[in-house]
Short mmCIF file of C-alpha atoms in Angstrom, two decimals:
data_model
loop_
_atom_site.label_atom_id
_atom_site.label_comp_id
_atom_site.label_asym_id
_atom_site.label_seq_id
_atom_site.Cartn_x
_atom_site.Cartn_y
_atom_site.Cartn_z
CA ALA A 1 -0.12 -0.01 0.07
CA LEU A 2 1.14 3.37 -0.61
CA THR A 3 0.90 6.52 1.76
CA PRO A 4 -1.90 8.67 0.62
CA GLY A 5 -0.64 11.51 -1.77
CA CYS A 6 2.70 9.89 -1.95
CA ASP A 7 4.50 7.19 -3.99
CA ARG A 8 6.27 5.72 -0.93
CA PRO A 9 5.18 2.67 0.71
CA ALA A 10 2.92 3.07 3.72
CA VAL A 11 4.51 2.36 7.12
CA SER A 12 2.08 0.68 9.71
CA PRO A 13 1.59 2.77 12.73
CA ARG A 14 4.03 2.14 15.45
CA THR A 15 4.62 3.37 18.89
CA LEU A 16 6.61 6.42 19.75
CA PRO A 17 10.19 5.69 21.26
CA SER A 18 9.94 5.27 25.02
CA VAL A 19 10.05 8.71 26.61
CA GLU A 20 9.77 9.19 30.35
CA THR A 21 7.64 12.30 30.36
CA ALA A 22 6.98 12.64 34.11
CA GLY A 23 3.64 14.34 33.17
CA ARG A 24 5.25 16.78 30.62
CA PRO A 25 3.40 17.12 27.31
CA ILE A 26 5.03 15.45 24.19
CA ALA A 27 5.73 17.40 20.97
CA ILE A 28 6.55 16.04 17.72
CA ASP A 29 9.04 17.79 15.53
CA LEU A 30 8.73 16.85 11.85
CA PHE A 31 11.83 17.60 9.47
CA CYS A 32 13.66 18.40 12.77
CA GLY A 33 17.02 19.22 11.50
CA LEU A 34 19.27 20.53 14.35
CA GLY A 35 16.22 21.30 16.49
CA GLY A 36 15.23 24.77 16.20
CA TRP A 37 11.61 24.13 17.31
CA SER A 38 12.74 21.62 19.81
CA GLU A 39 15.20 24.01 21.79
CA GLY A 40 12.27 26.33 22.46
CA LEU A 41 9.80 23.38 23.19
CA ILE A 42 12.15 21.76 25.68
CA ALA A 43 12.78 25.16 27.33
CA GLU A 44 9.06 25.36 27.67
CA GLY A 45 8.79 21.88 29.55
CA TYR A 46 7.85 19.56 26.48
CA ASP A 47 9.57 16.22 25.92
CA VAL A 48 10.24 16.38 22.04
CA ILE A 49 10.57 13.61 19.65
CA GLY A 50 12.15 14.67 16.27
CA PHE A 51 11.72 12.90 12.94
CA ASP A 52 14.23 13.32 9.99
CA ILE A 53 15.95 11.27 7.34
CA GLU A 54 19.39 11.85 8.80
CA ALA A 55 21.01 12.97 12.00
CA HIS A 56 22.27 16.50 11.43
CA GLU A 57 25.39 17.89 13.29
CA TYR A 58 26.99 21.25 13.05
CA GLY A 59 30.32 21.35 15.08
CA GLU A 60 29.36 20.29 18.51
CA HIS A 61 25.62 20.98 17.96
CA LYS A 62 23.13 18.06 17.32
CA TYR A 63 19.62 17.49 17.77
CA PRO A 64 18.44 18.21 21.42
CA GLY A 65 15.50 15.82 21.73
CA ASN A 66 14.74 12.09 21.08
CA LEU A 67 15.69 11.66 17.36
CA VAL A 68 14.06 9.07 15.18
CA LEU A 69 15.58 8.45 11.83
CA GLN A 70 12.47 7.97 9.59
CA ASP A 71 11.36 9.51 6.13
CA VAL A 72 8.46 11.79 7.23
CA LEU A 73 6.57 10.79 4.31
CA THR A 74 6.19 7.18 5.61
CA ILE A 75 4.81 8.26 8.87
CA HIS A 76 1.13 7.70 9.97
CA GLY A 77 -0.14 10.15 12.47
CA SER A 78 -2.01 7.69 14.68
CA GLN A 79 1.26 6.99 16.35
CA PHE A 80 1.15 10.43 17.86
CA LYS A 81 -2.09 9.89 19.75
CA ASP A 82 -0.36 10.99 22.91
CA ALA A 83 1.26 13.97 21.53
CA ALA A 84 0.12 17.64 22.56
CA LEU A 85 1.59 19.21 19.52
CA ILE A 86 3.17 18.73 16.13
CA VAL A 87 5.68 21.33 14.78
CA ALA A 88 7.28 20.88 11.15
CA SER A 89 9.64 22.69 8.94
CA PRO A 90 9.31 21.02 5.58
CA PRO A 91 11.95 21.90 2.98
CA CYS A 92 11.26 25.19 1.22
CA GLN A 93 14.15 25.86 -1.05
CA ALA A 94 11.93 25.50 -4.37
CA TYR A 95 9.48 28.12 -2.89
CA SER A 96 12.13 30.56 -1.83
CA TYR A 97 13.80 30.26 -5.24
CA ARG A 98 10.48 31.19 -6.96
CA ALA A 99 9.98 34.23 -4.66
CA MET A 100 13.04 35.72 -6.16
CA PRO A 101 12.73 38.61 -8.61
CA TRP A 102 14.46 36.82 -11.48
CA LYS A 103 12.37 36.08 -14.62
CA ARG A 104 13.67 32.67 -14.74
CA ALA A 105 12.49 31.79 -11.19
CA LYS A 106 8.95 32.91 -12.02
CA SER A 107 8.72 30.64 -15.15
CA LEU A 108 9.66 27.35 -13.22
CA PRO A 109 7.13 24.77 -12.92
CA PRO A 110 5.35 24.39 -9.49
CA PRO A 111 7.53 22.76 -6.92
CA ASP A 112 6.61 19.30 -5.46
CA ASN A 113 4.32 19.93 -2.45
CA THR A 114 4.46 16.27 -1.11
CA MET A 115 6.44 17.06 1.96
CA PHE A 116 4.61 20.11 2.83
CA GLU A 117 1.25 18.25 2.34
CA SER A 118 2.33 15.37 4.58
CA CYS A 119 2.55 17.73 7.62
CA PHE A 120 -1.17 18.17 7.34
CA ARG A 121 -2.04 14.62 6.61
CA ILE A 122 -0.10 13.50 9.70
CA ALA A 123 -1.84 16.16 11.91
CA LYS A 124 -5.21 15.23 10.71
CA GLU A 125 -4.50 11.42 11.25
CA ALA A 126 -3.14 12.31 14.81
CA GLY A 127 -5.95 14.58 15.64
CA CYS A 128 -3.39 17.08 16.97
CA PRO A 129 -2.61 20.73 16.63
CA LEU A 130 -0.05 21.49 14.04
CA ILE A 131 2.32 24.45 13.56
CA VAL A 132 4.20 24.67 10.27
CA GLU A 133 7.09 27.02 9.56
CA ASN A 134 7.67 27.79 6.01
CA VAL A 135 7.98 30.44 3.54
CA VAL A 136 5.10 32.72 1.89
CA GLY A 137 5.24 30.85 -1.28
CA ALA A 138 4.36 27.51 0.30
CA GLN A 139 1.09 28.81 1.75
CA ARG A 140 -1.86 27.27 0.34
CA GLU A 141 -5.39 28.81 -0.33
CA PRO A 142 -7.65 28.36 2.68
CA SER A 143 -10.52 27.28 0.41
CA HIS A 144 -8.24 24.66 -1.07
CA SER A 145 -6.74 23.28 2.17
CA GLY A 146 -9.46 23.69 4.68
CA MET A 147 -6.92 25.59 6.88
CA VAL A 148 -5.96 29.12 7.24
CA LEU A 149 -2.21 29.79 7.23
CA CYS A 150 -0.67 33.04 8.31
CA THR A 151 2.63 34.79 8.52
CA TYR A 152 3.89 37.36 10.89
CA GLY A 153 6.65 39.79 10.90
CA VAL A 154 9.15 40.43 13.71
#
């Protein structure tokens, strides 16, 4: 079977890695990288489980939470039934490039939205709140997605 909206094999739901939460809420960090979301969530008292296809290290810095090496496209959200929150930072380079003022960037075909869409699929399967960090070009129309995505400036 294939994961809905994706050409990768579906992975049967599995339990989260054993995390001693001591009553703390669990947050899931999709496309976790070095853990930008996780640092803040840990500081606020969450136990964080991050998912990525590789362990990222930059000098002495590495992922601060519990890291699971798994392709996010193969995740089924039902494994996150105990999570309080899902955060995600899917790759956005294709959208960033198209936002450039160059004529060539504007004429490119639409980027593959599979990773971005997987975040919403996983959150729906989990029945869990989702926060997605991404660039303006990756926002979907509310009428198309059933969700309203917003940006804010600092």
